[in-house]
Each structure stands twice: as structure tokens, then as C-alpha cells.
Coordinates of C-alpha atoms in Angstrom, one line a residue:
M615 CA -19.2 -0.7 1.5
G616 CA -15.8 -2.4 1.5
V617 CA -12.4 -0.9 1.4
G618 CA -12.6 2.5 -0.4
A619 CA -16.4 2.4 -0.6
E620 CA -18.3 5.7 -0.9
V621 CA -20.4 6.8 2.1
S622 CA -23.5 8.9 2.2
A623 CA -22.7 11.3 5.0
Q624 CA -19.8 13.7 5.8
S625 CA -20.4 13.6 9.6
Y626 CA -22.1 11.4 12.2
T627 CA -24.1 11.9 15.4
R628 CA -23.2 10.2 18.7
E629 CA -26.2 7.9 18.3
E630 CA -25.0 6.9 14.8
R631 CA -21.5 6.1 16.1
Q632 CA -23.0 4.0 19.0
R633 CA -25.2 2.0 16.6
Y634 CA -22.3 1.5 14.2
R635 CA -20.1 0.1 17.0
E636 CA -22.9 -2.4 18.0
K637 CA -23.2 -3.4 14.3
V638 CA -19.5 -4.0 13.9
R639 CA -19.6 -6.3 17.0
Q640 CA -22.6 -8.1 15.5
N641 CA -20.8 -8.5 12.2
L642 CA -17.7 -9.8 14.1
D643 CA -19.8 -12.5 15.8
V644 CA -21.3 -13.6 12.4
F645 CA -17.8 -13.6 10.8
E646 CA -16.5 -15.9 13.6
R647 CA -19.4 -18.3 13.0
M648 CA -18.7 -18.3 9.2
L649 CA -15.0 -19.2 9.9
G650 CA -16.2 -22.1 12.0
Q651 CA -18.5 -23.3 9.2
H652 CA -15.8 -23.0 6.5
S653 CA -18.3 -21.3 4.2
F654 CA -15.7 -19.5 2.0
E655 CA -14.9 -19.7 -1.7
F656 CA -11.5 -21.2 -2.7
D657 CA -11.4 -23.0 -6.0
R658 CA -8.0 -21.6 -7.1
P659 CA -5.7 -18.9 -5.9
M660 CA -6.6 -15.5 -7.4
T661 CA -4.4 -12.4 -7.4
G662 CA -5.3 -8.8 -7.8
L663 CA -3.5 -5.5 -8.2
E664 CA -4.2 -1.8 -7.6
I665 CA -1.9 0.9 -8.9
E666 CA -2.2 4.5 -7.6
L667 CA -1.0 7.2 -10.0
N668 CA -0.1 10.9 -9.9
L669 CA -1.2 13.5 -12.5
V670 CA 1.2 16.2 -13.5
N671 CA 0.9 19.2 -15.8
E672 CA 3.3 20.3 -18.6
N673 CA 5.7 21.8 -15.9
F674 CA 5.7 18.5 -14.0
D675 CA 3.8 20.1 -11.1
P676 CA 0.8 18.2 -9.6
H677 CA -2.3 18.7 -11.8
F678 CA -5.5 18.9 -9.8
A679 CA -7.8 17.6 -12.5
N680 CA -8.7 14.0 -11.8
A681 CA -12.4 14.4 -12.5
E682 CA -11.6 15.8 -15.9
V683 CA -8.9 13.1 -16.6
L684 CA -11.2 10.3 -15.5
R685 CA -13.9 11.6 -17.9
A686 CA -11.4 11.7 -20.7
I687 CA -10.1 8.1 -19.9
A688 CA -13.7 6.8 -19.7
D689 CA -12.7 3.4 -18.3
P690 CA -14.3 2.0 -15.2
G691 CA -11.0 0.4 -14.2
Y692 CA -9.7 3.9 -13.4
Q693 CA -11.1 5.6 -10.3
T694 CA -10.8 8.6 -8.1
E695 CA -8.3 8.8 -5.2
L696 CA -7.9 11.1 -2.2
A697 CA -6.5 14.2 -3.9
Q698 CA -7.5 15.7 -7.2
Y699 CA -4.0 14.9 -8.6
N700 CA -4.4 11.2 -7.8
I701 CA -6.2 8.4 -9.7
E702 CA -6.1 4.6 -9.2
L703 CA -6.2 1.7 -11.6
N704 CA -7.9 -1.5 -10.4
V705 CA -6.8 -4.6 -12.2
P706 CA -9.4 -7.4 -12.4
P707 CA -8.3 -10.6 -10.5
R708 CA -6.6 -13.3 -12.3
A709 CA -4.9 -16.7 -11.6
L710 CA -1.2 -16.9 -11.2
P711 CA -0.2 -20.0 -13.2
G712 CA 1.4 -20.2 -16.6
D713 CA 2.3 -17.0 -18.6
S714 CA -0.4 -15.0 -16.9
A715 CA 2.0 -12.4 -15.5
L716 CA 3.5 -11.7 -18.9
E717 CA 0.0 -11.2 -20.3
L718 CA -0.7 -8.9 -17.4
E719 CA 2.4 -6.8 -18.1
R720 CA 1.4 -6.3 -21.7
D721 CA -2.2 -5.5 -20.7
L722 CA -1.1 -3.0 -18.1
R723 CA 1.2 -1.2 -20.5
E724 CA -1.5 -1.0 -23.1
S725 CA -4.0 0.3 -20.6
L726 CA -1.7 2.9 -19.1
N727 CA -0.5 4.1 -22.5
A728 CA -4.1 4.6 -23.6
A729 CA -5.0 6.3 -20.4
D730 CA -2.0 8.6 -20.6
A731 CA -2.8 9.6 -24.2
K732 CA -6.4 10.5 -23.1
A733 CA -5.0 12.4 -20.0
R734 CA -2.7 14.5 -22.3
E735 CA -5.8 15.7 -24.2
V736 CA -6.8 17.6 -21.1
G737 CA -3.3 18.8 -20.2
S738 CA -2.3 16.0 -17.8
R739 CA 0.2 13.2 -17.7
L740 CA 0.3 10.0 -15.6
V741 CA 3.3 9.3 -13.3
A742 CA 3.8 6.1 -11.2
I743 CA 6.1 7.1 -8.3
G744 CA 5.9 6.6 -4.5
I745 CA 5.8 10.3 -3.7
L746 CA 5.5 13.0 -6.4
P747 CA 8.8 14.9 -5.8
T748 CA 7.5 18.2 -7.0
I749 CA 4.6 18.4 -4.5
M750 CA 5.1 21.4 -2.2
P751 CA 3.1 22.8 0.8
E752 CA 1.5 25.5 -1.3
H753 CA -0.1 23.0 -3.5
Y754 CA -2.5 22.1 -0.7
E755 CA -3.6 25.6 0.0
G756 CA -6.4 25.6 -2.6
E757 CA -9.1 23.0 -3.3
W758 CA -7.1 19.8 -3.2
I759 CA -9.5 17.0 -2.0
S760 CA -11.5 14.9 -4.5
D761 CA -15.2 15.3 -4.8
N762 CA -16.2 12.3 -2.7
N763 CA -18.0 12.1 0.7
R764 CA -15.7 9.4 1.9
Y765 CA -12.6 11.5 1.7
T766 CA -14.2 14.6 3.3
A767 CA -15.7 12.5 6.1
L768 CA -12.3 10.8 6.7
N769 CA -10.5 14.2 6.9
D770 CA -13.0 15.6 9.3
S771 CA -13.2 12.5 11.5
I772 CA -9.4 12.3 11.9
F773 CA -9.3 16.0 13.0
V774 CA -12.2 15.6 15.4
A775 CA -10.4 12.6 16.9
R776 CA -7.1 14.5 17.2
G777 CA -8.5 17.8 18.3
E778 CA -5.5 19.6 16.9
D779 CA -3.5 20.0 13.7
I780 CA -1.2 17.2 12.5
Y781 CA 2.5 17.6 13.0
L782 CA 4.8 16.0 10.4
D783 CA 8.4 15.5 11.5
I784 CA 10.7 13.3 9.3
T785 CA 14.5 13.5 9.1
G786 CA 16.6 12.0 6.4
P787 CA 20.0 10.3 6.8
Q788 CA 21.9 13.5 5.8
G789 CA 20.0 15.7 8.2
E790 CA 17.4 17.1 5.7
R791 CA 14.1 17.5 7.6
V792 CA 10.4 18.3 7.1
A793 CA 8.9 19.6 10.3
T794 CA 5.5 21.3 9.8
Y795 CA 1.9 21.5 11.0
C796 CA -0.9 20.5 8.6
D797 CA -4.6 21.4 9.0
S798 CA -5.8 18.6 6.7
I799 CA -4.8 15.0 5.8
A800 CA -3.7 16.4 2.4
P801 CA -0.1 15.1 2.8
E802 CA -1.5 11.5 2.9
S803 CA -2.4 12.0 -0.8
A804 CA 1.3 12.2 -1.6
C805 CA 1.7 8.5 -0.8
T806 CA 0.9 6.5 -3.9
S807 CA 1.3 2.8 -3.8
V808 CA 0.8 -0.6 -5.4
Q809 CA -1.5 -3.0 -3.5
L810 CA -1.2 -6.8 -4.1
H811 CA -4.0 -9.1 -3.3
L812 CA -3.9 -12.8 -2.7
Q813 CA -7.0 -15.0 -2.1
V814 CA -6.4 -17.7 0.6
E815 CA -8.3 -20.3 2.5
P816 CA -9.4 -19.4 6.0
S817 CA -7.2 -22.1 7.5
D818 CA -4.1 -20.8 5.7
F819 CA -4.7 -17.1 6.3
A820 CA -2.6 -16.7 9.4
D821 CA 0.4 -18.3 7.8
H822 CA 0.1 -16.1 4.7
W823 CA -0.3 -12.9 6.7
N824 CA 2.6 -13.8 9.0
A825 CA 4.7 -14.5 5.9
A826 CA 3.7 -11.2 4.3
Q827 CA 4.7 -9.4 7.5
A828 CA 8.0 -11.1 7.6
I829 CA 8.9 -10.2 4.0
S830 CA 7.5 -6.6 4.1
P831 CA 10.8 -5.1 5.2
V832 CA 12.6 -6.7 2.3
Q833 CA 9.9 -5.6 -0.2
V834 CA 10.2 -2.0 1.0
A835 CA 14.0 -2.0 0.9
L836 CA 14.1 -3.5 -2.6
A837 CA 11.4 -1.3 -4.1
A838 CA 12.0 2.0 -2.3
N839 CA 10.9 4.9 -4.6
S840 CA 9.9 7.8 -2.4
P841 CA 13.1 9.7 -1.3
F842 CA 11.8 13.3 -1.6
F843 CA 8.9 15.1 0.1
F844 CA 8.4 18.9 0.3
G845 CA 11.7 19.4 -1.4
Q846 CA 13.8 17.4 1.2
R847 CA 15.7 14.1 0.8
L848 CA 14.2 12.1 3.6
H849 CA 13.9 8.2 3.9
A850 CA 14.4 6.0 0.9
E851 CA 10.7 5.1 1.2
T852 CA 9.4 8.2 3.0
R853 CA 5.9 7.1 2.1
I854 CA 5.9 4.7 5.1
E855 CA 6.5 7.3 7.8
L856 CA 4.6 10.0 6.0
F857 CA 1.4 7.9 5.8
K858 CA 1.6 7.0 9.4
Q859 CA 2.0 10.6 10.6
A860 CA -0.4 12.2 8.1
T861 CA -3.4 10.1 9.3
D862 CA -2.6 10.0 13.0
T863 CA -5.7 10.4 15.0
R864 CA -3.7 10.6 18.3
P865 CA -2.7 13.8 20.0
I866 CA 0.7 13.6 21.8
E867 CA -0.9 12.5 25.1
L868 CA -2.5 9.4 23.6
K869 CA 0.8 8.5 21.8
N870 CA 2.5 8.7 25.2
Q871 CA 0.0 6.3 26.6
G872 CA 0.9 3.8 23.9
V873 CA -2.4 4.0 22.0
R874 CA -2.1 2.3 18.6
P875 CA -1.8 4.4 15.4
R876 CA -4.3 4.0 12.6
V877 CA -1.4 3.1 10.3
F878 CA -0.4 0.0 12.0
F879 CA 2.3 -2.6 11.4
G880 CA 0.8 -4.8 14.0
E881 CA 2.1 -6.0 17.3
R882 CA 2.2 -9.8 17.2
W883 CA 2.1 -12.8 14.9
I884 CA -1.4 -14.1 14.5
T885 CA -3.1 -17.5 14.6
S886 CA -6.3 -16.6 12.7
I887 CA -7.7 -13.8 10.5
F888 CA -10.2 -13.3 13.3
D889 CA -7.4 -11.9 15.5
L890 CA -7.0 -8.9 13.1
F891 CA -10.7 -8.1 12.8
E892 CA -11.2 -8.4 16.6
E893 CA -8.2 -6.0 17.1
N894 CA -9.9 -3.5 14.8
S895 CA -13.1 -3.5 16.7
R896 CA -11.4 -3.5 20.1
Y897 CA -8.8 -0.8 19.6
F898 CA -9.9 1.5 16.9
P899 CA -12.9 3.9 17.1
A900 CA -15.0 4.4 14.0
L901 CA -14.0 7.1 11.5
L902 CA -16.9 6.5 9.1
A903 CA -20.0 5.4 11.1
E904 CA -22.2 4.3 8.2
T905 CA -24.7 1.6 9.0
T906 CA -27.0 -0.6 6.8
D907 CA -30.2 -2.5 7.6
E908 CA -28.7 -5.9 7.0
D909 CA -29.4 -8.6 9.6
P910 CA -26.2 -10.6 8.9
M911 CA -27.2 -13.6 11.1
A912 CA -30.6 -14.0 9.4
K913 CA -28.8 -13.8 6.0
L914 CA -26.3 -16.5 7.0
E915 CA -29.0 -18.8 8.4
A916 CA -30.9 -18.3 5.1
G917 CA -27.8 -19.7 3.2
E918 CA -26.7 -16.3 1.9
A919 CA -23.3 -14.6 2.3
P920 CA -23.8 -11.6 4.5
D921 CA -22.2 -8.3 3.4
L922 CA -20.8 -7.5 6.8
A923 CA -20.7 -3.9 5.5
E924 CA -19.9 -2.3 8.8
L925 CA -17.0 -4.7 9.6
R926 CA -15.6 -4.1 6.1
L927 CA -15.9 -0.3 6.2
H928 CA -14.2 -0.2 9.6
N929 CA -11.4 -2.4 8.3
G930 CA -10.9 0.0 5.5
T931 CA -10.0 2.8 8.0
V932 CA -7.4 0.8 9.9
Y933 CA -4.4 1.1 7.6
R934 CA -2.4 -2.1 8.2
W935 CA 0.5 -2.6 5.9
N936 CA -0.8 -6.2 5.4
R937 CA -4.6 -5.9 5.6
P938 CA -7.2 -8.7 6.0
I939 CA -10.0 -8.5 3.4
Y940 CA -13.4 -10.1 3.5
D941 CA -15.2 -9.8 0.2
I942 CA -18.1 -11.2 -1.8
V943 CA -17.9 -12.0 -5.5
K944 CA -21.0 -13.4 -7.3
G945 CA -22.6 -14.3 -4.0
R946 CA -19.6 -16.2 -2.7
P947 CA -17.5 -14.9 0.2
H948 CA -13.7 -15.1 0.2
L949 CA -10.7 -13.9 2.1
R950 CA -7.6 -12.1 0.9
V951 CA -4.3 -10.7 2.2
E952 CA -3.8 -7.2 0.9
N953 CA -0.2 -6.3 0.8
R954 CA 0.1 -2.5 0.9
V955 CA 3.8 -1.8 1.4
L956 CA 5.0 -1.2 -2.2
P957 CA 5.4 2.3 -3.7
A958 CA 4.0 2.9 -7.2
G959 CA 6.5 2.7 -10.1
P960 CA 9.0 3.2 -11.5
T961 CA 7.9 1.0 -14.5
I962 CA 5.3 -1.8 -15.1
A963 CA 8.3 -4.2 -15.4
D964 CA 9.5 -3.2 -11.9
T965 CA 6.0 -3.5 -10.5
M966 CA 5.6 -7.0 -12.0
A967 CA 9.0 -8.0 -10.7
N968 CA 8.1 -6.8 -7.2
A969 CA 4.8 -8.7 -7.4
A970 CA 6.4 -11.9 -8.6
F971 CA 9.0 -11.8 -5.8
Y972 CA 6.3 -11.2 -3.2
Y973 CA 4.0 -14.0 -4.4
G974 CA 6.8 -16.5 -4.7
V975 CA 8.4 -15.8 -1.3
V976 CA 5.1 -15.7 0.6
R977 CA 4.0 -19.0 -0.9
K978 CA 7.3 -20.6 0.3
L979 CA 7.4 -19.0 3.7
A980 CA 3.8 -19.9 4.4
S981 CA 4.3 -23.6 3.7
T982 CA 7.6 -24.1 5.5
E983 CA 7.6 -26.7 8.3
R984 CA 9.3 -24.4 10.8
P985 CA 8.2 -20.9 9.6
V986 CA 10.5 -17.9 10.0
W987 CA 8.1 -16.2 12.4
T988 CA 8.7 -18.9 14.9
K989 CA 12.4 -18.0 14.9
M990 CA 12.1 -14.2 14.9
S991 CA 10.4 -11.9 17.4
F992 CA 7.7 -9.6 16.0
A993 CA 9.6 -6.6 17.4
A994 CA 12.6 -7.6 15.3
C995 CA 10.4 -7.8 12.2
E996 CA 9.0 -4.3 12.9
E997 CA 12.5 -2.9 13.4
N998 CA 13.4 -4.5 10.0
F999 CA 10.4 -2.7 8.5
H1000 CA 11.6 0.7 9.7
R1001 CA 15.2 0.1 8.6
G1002 CA 14.0 -1.0 5.1
A1003 CA 12.0 2.2 4.7
R1004 CA 14.7 4.4 6.0
D1005 CA 17.7 2.9 4.2
G1006 CA 16.2 1.2 1.2
I1007 CA 18.3 -1.2 -0.8
E1008 CA 21.3 -0.4 1.5
A1009 CA 19.3 -1.5 4.6
R1010 CA 20.7 -4.1 7.0
L1011 CA 18.1 -6.5 8.3
Y1012 CA 17.9 -9.2 10.9
W1013 CA 17.0 -12.7 9.5
P1014 CA 17.1 -16.0 11.4
G1015 CA 20.2 -18.0 10.4
F1016 CA 21.9 -15.0 8.9
G1017 CA 22.0 -12.5 11.7
E1018 CA 22.2 -8.9 10.5
V1019 CA 22.7 -8.9 6.7
G1020 CA 22.3 -6.5 3.8
A1021 CA 18.9 -6.6 2.2
D1022 CA 20.5 -7.2 -1.2
E1023 CA 22.6 -10.1 0.1
L1024 CA 19.6 -11.6 1.9
V1025 CA 17.7 -11.6 -1.3
L1026 CA 20.5 -13.0 -3.5
R1027 CA 21.6 -15.7 -1.1
H1028 CA 18.3 -16.8 0.4
L1029 CA 15.0 -15.2 -0.7
L1030 CA 15.4 -15.3 -4.5
P1031 CA 15.8 -19.1 -4.6
L1032 CA 12.6 -19.3 -2.4
A1033 CA 10.8 -17.0 -4.8
H1034 CA 11.7 -19.3 -7.7
E1035 CA 10.5 -22.4 -5.8
G1036 CA 7.3 -20.6 -4.6
L1037 CA 6.3 -19.5 -8.1
Q1038 CA 7.1 -22.9 -9.5
E1039 CA 4.7 -24.4 -6.9
W1040 CA 2.1 -21.9 -8.0
G1041 CA 2.5 -23.3 -11.6
V1042 CA 4.1 -20.1 -12.9
S1043 CA 6.0 -20.6 -16.2
Q1044 CA 9.8 -20.5 -16.5
A1045 CA 9.6 -17.5 -18.8
V1046 CA 7.7 -15.5 -16.1
R1047 CA 10.2 -16.5 -13.4
D1048 CA 13.2 -15.7 -15.6
R1049 CA 11.9 -12.3 -16.6
F1050 CA 10.7 -10.9 -13.3
L1051 CA 12.9 -12.5 -10.8
G1052 CA 15.8 -11.7 -13.1
I1053 CA 14.9 -8.0 -12.6
I1054 CA 15.1 -8.5 -8.8
E1055 CA 18.4 -10.2 -9.1
A1056 CA 19.9 -7.5 -11.3
R1057 CA 18.5 -4.8 -9.1
C1058 CA 20.3 -6.3 -6.1
Q1059 CA 23.5 -6.8 -8.0
A1060 CA 23.5 -3.2 -9.1
G1061 CA 22.4 -1.9 -5.7
A1062 CA 20.0 0.4 -7.6
N1063 CA 16.3 1.1 -7.3
G1064 CA 13.9 4.1 -7.8
A1065 CA 15.1 5.8 -4.6
T1066 CA 18.8 5.6 -5.5
W1067 CA 18.2 6.7 -9.1
Q1068 CA 16.1 9.7 -8.0
T1069 CA 18.6 10.7 -5.4
D1070 CA 21.6 10.4 -7.7
A1071 CA 19.8 12.2 -10.5
V1072 CA 18.9 15.2 -8.3
R1073 CA 22.5 15.4 -7.0
R1074 CA 23.8 15.5 -10.6
F1075 CA 21.5 18.3 -11.6
E1076 CA 22.4 20.2 -8.4
E1077 CA 26.1 19.7 -9.1
R1078 CA 25.5 21.4 -12.5
G1079 CA 24.1 24.5 -10.7
S1080 CA 20.3 23.8 -10.4
D1081 CA 18.6 24.7 -7.1
R1082 CA 16.7 21.9 -5.4
R1083 CA 13.3 22.7 -6.8
T1084 CA 14.6 23.0 -10.4
A1085 CA 16.6 19.7 -10.0
L1086 CA 13.4 17.9 -8.8
H1087 CA 11.5 19.1 -11.8
Q1088 CA 14.4 18.1 -14.1
M1089 CA 14.6 14.7 -12.5
L1090 CA 10.9 14.0 -12.7
E1091 CA 10.8 14.9 -16.4
L1092 CA 13.6 12.5 -17.0
Y1093 CA 12.0 9.9 -14.8
T1094 CA 8.8 10.1 -16.7
E1095 CA 10.7 9.6 -20.0
H1096 CA 12.4 6.5 -18.7
M1097 CA 9.1 5.2 -17.2
G1098 CA 7.6 5.2 -20.7
T1099 CA 10.3 2.8 -22.0
N1100 CA 9.4 0.1 -19.5
E1101 CA 13.1 -0.6 -19.0
P1102 CA 13.7 -1.6 -15.3
V1103 CA 15.0 1.2 -13.1
H1104 CA 18.3 -0.4 -12.3
T1105 CA 19.2 0.0 -16.1
W1106 CA 18.3 3.7 -16.3
P1107 CA 21.2 6.0 -17.2
L1108 CA 21.9 9.0 -15.0
P1109 CA 21.8 12.6 -16.4

């Protein structure tokens, strides 16, 4: 029962919750012992990728048919997601070196084209975008949640913890605003993302997590692709704030006390992966209190890797933007950093460029003699994150040695050379570096990404007389057309 694992129950008794808490603490003690024994797999760095997708019908409205679509696709790599208009593609792990990324780009395009062709047979189309711009409040009035105990249990647990409806309140730079109450976590399903995984040694985990945190604001600014929600132009990457608010277990009084939100940037730089798992068990009550009969200490002493199922399940309900992962493959335990800040889309080429930039910069920042996080406060990093999400590629961020600087300028002057060096150190080919980091460079030079294109396209349609809803549908139809070409978003013509 790791991240995203199914559960058997939809609700839990007080006794089950108490037993679960005790089991999480026991798992944590065993995990600490494992870290001390260095009993983790690390032969070569492996990377993984997950892409969340939206389903739309012929009118480009959300299509609540993921069970039917998944049956048609008939590929175990594609799985259910929270709402019936979401699915997810899980890409098998692979090593970074050589031309691996170019091969992955080709494989992903073939896989998604085949899946889209199957989806069309049942009246659906796949769209990779941070927030589906045509989603409206009325779409959540019917049966929206996927047929999966985990999602129902999560929804119910969040509302039991809150004791009241969720209030969404997000205002965009031009004053457009969504302010509404919700009686389910349905709006969370609007947030579709790309997750990047990087396997690391236990001794290197803290450096890689800190590096991922430091670079997250730049990732969000560069890749922003979620400017519209419920018909309003909000943040460049509205997904960040929406996800935080839509899963908030805290009523206003607990917010006022400073209780941490479930969607958590963090509050400090770390010295060990243990810091994060300990924070999880100390600060966050269980949402899914599913226990197993495993005796993790007995298993460890017998020379086997314990599942630590309760620890992993609990970790899957604390939504850190950079999440620690403990996992087991073929009986061997390993650790990963899961980077969760990127929106889905616009194209596979853009997605691969975002990934290459991340892997290169993180490698370099994590191995620097005097790391950037020793020269920047965590509060400054978190402020950068909010600015990157709000303002996108036009964001101004603080960076040691540069002061306050435009995200595009910071990338061109400082981070892009680091990305090249980092990928070179991974053994990534020149062809991969030129293709994908070239896209990042051109995106910065053009000052254009998914959020700017969507915003400009909707404005053009409105200037020609379309109302906002019509303009959003027109834009999404054109977006889907361009998405199919795999030409990077900064090259897309406007209507």
C-alpha cells in the first residue's frame, strides 16, 4: 500500500485509527534502523515519470468515462485517477544516460497516440493540461468520483477532519476571482500534473530534496500551464493554490493556530530523509487508517525488506510538493525524491524539456560544495514558490548572488548552464541536452509557456466577440490540435 494504493475500507473506527498510529510509529523506528544499516538498493540512478491526463468529449467538456476509456485502452500502464474524467500514465523506470530521453519521448508519443485512438472509439479524447479550462461547478453535481475505495475514503476523511465545507478563494492578477464553497474534494481532481522520480542513496537524499525544493519555484514559473479555473483567469499555475485549498483538512480556527496544511511545501531544509517521515507521523493525523499484519522488525531481522505499508500509506496522504518515497522492487528497498510541482502538458516535448532541466539542475545543486540552501532562507524559497505559481514565466524570484531577478533571466544566465553540466555528469548525450534544454532556452527567450499561450488565445477569441465560456472551448480545441503536433508550446501560433 504505497502512494496511490487501493484500500479495503471507506471509513475507520477509533480503534483502527489508534492501531494505525501505533503501527506508523513502529514502521518509523524500523525505517530509522534501516537507514543506519545502509540496507538500500542503489546500483545506478533510475528515473520515473507519471503523467495525469484529462478526458474530454466532442464538445471539449470533461468526459466522465474513465472506466470505459481504460477498458478500451487495455494497457496496465494507464490507471484510474480521482475523478471519472482523469486517468494517469505510469512510465516504467529507466536510467538517464545516453539517448534514453529521446527514446522515452518517442515511446511516450506512441503510447499516448495509441491510447487517444482507443479513447476516441468510446467518444473521448486525451488532453494533457494543468487544469481543464472547461471544467465548471455544475460538472461536479453528478457522479464525479472514480469507483475506488481510496478516493471515497479520502473524501470522507477530509470532511470529517474539517467538520465543514471547503471554501475556495483564489484571486488572479487582474482581479478575477473564484470564491465558493464545496461539499467534496472534487475540485482537487482539476489539478493534473507530471511527477518526476529520482532514485537516490540514503546519504545523498537530503541534498537532493533540498535542491529539488530550491529549484521548484523556477520549475513552476517556467512550466506554468493552469491559468483558468471555473471560467476565471487566476494564477499562471492555479493548480498549486487550488490543490492546497481543495484538500485542506483544517477549519479556520486550526489555520489561525498555524496547524500545517496537508498540501505542504515544508518549513525547513532537512538533514535526512528521516526528518520528513518523522514530520509526517508527528504532525499529520491519519486519513486512511489501513493496517496490515506485518511485523516489520521481525522481517528486517530475518534479512527481508519490510513493506512498511502503514508508513508508506500515510506518506501518500501528506501532499508535499517534493515527497520522500520508500519503495521495494524485486525484494530490494530503495529511496526516491518525487517531484510533484509540474503541470501536465502542453506537449511531450515540453514535458521532456521540463524533466531534463530538473534532473540536470538538481544533480548540480546537490553536489555543489556550498549549496544554495546554505545561502537562502527556507522562507525566501517558499515565497519564491508562491511567486512562481502566481506570475509564471514573468515571476521575479530571489536567488543568492543575483538578488531579485526574473525567472527567465535566472534560467538563461545561471541555471541552464548548470542543467547542461548536471546532465553531462549523469552521462546524458549531447543530442538529448541540445534538444530538451534548447526548448527551455527558447521558452525563456520568447517569454512564452502554456499559461501565456492559453491566456493570449482566450483574449483573442474574446476580442472577436466570444463570451468567456465559448472562448475557453475554442482555446481548448486549438490547444488539443497543437498538442498533437508535439511542437513546443513557445512555437504555437495564436488564433
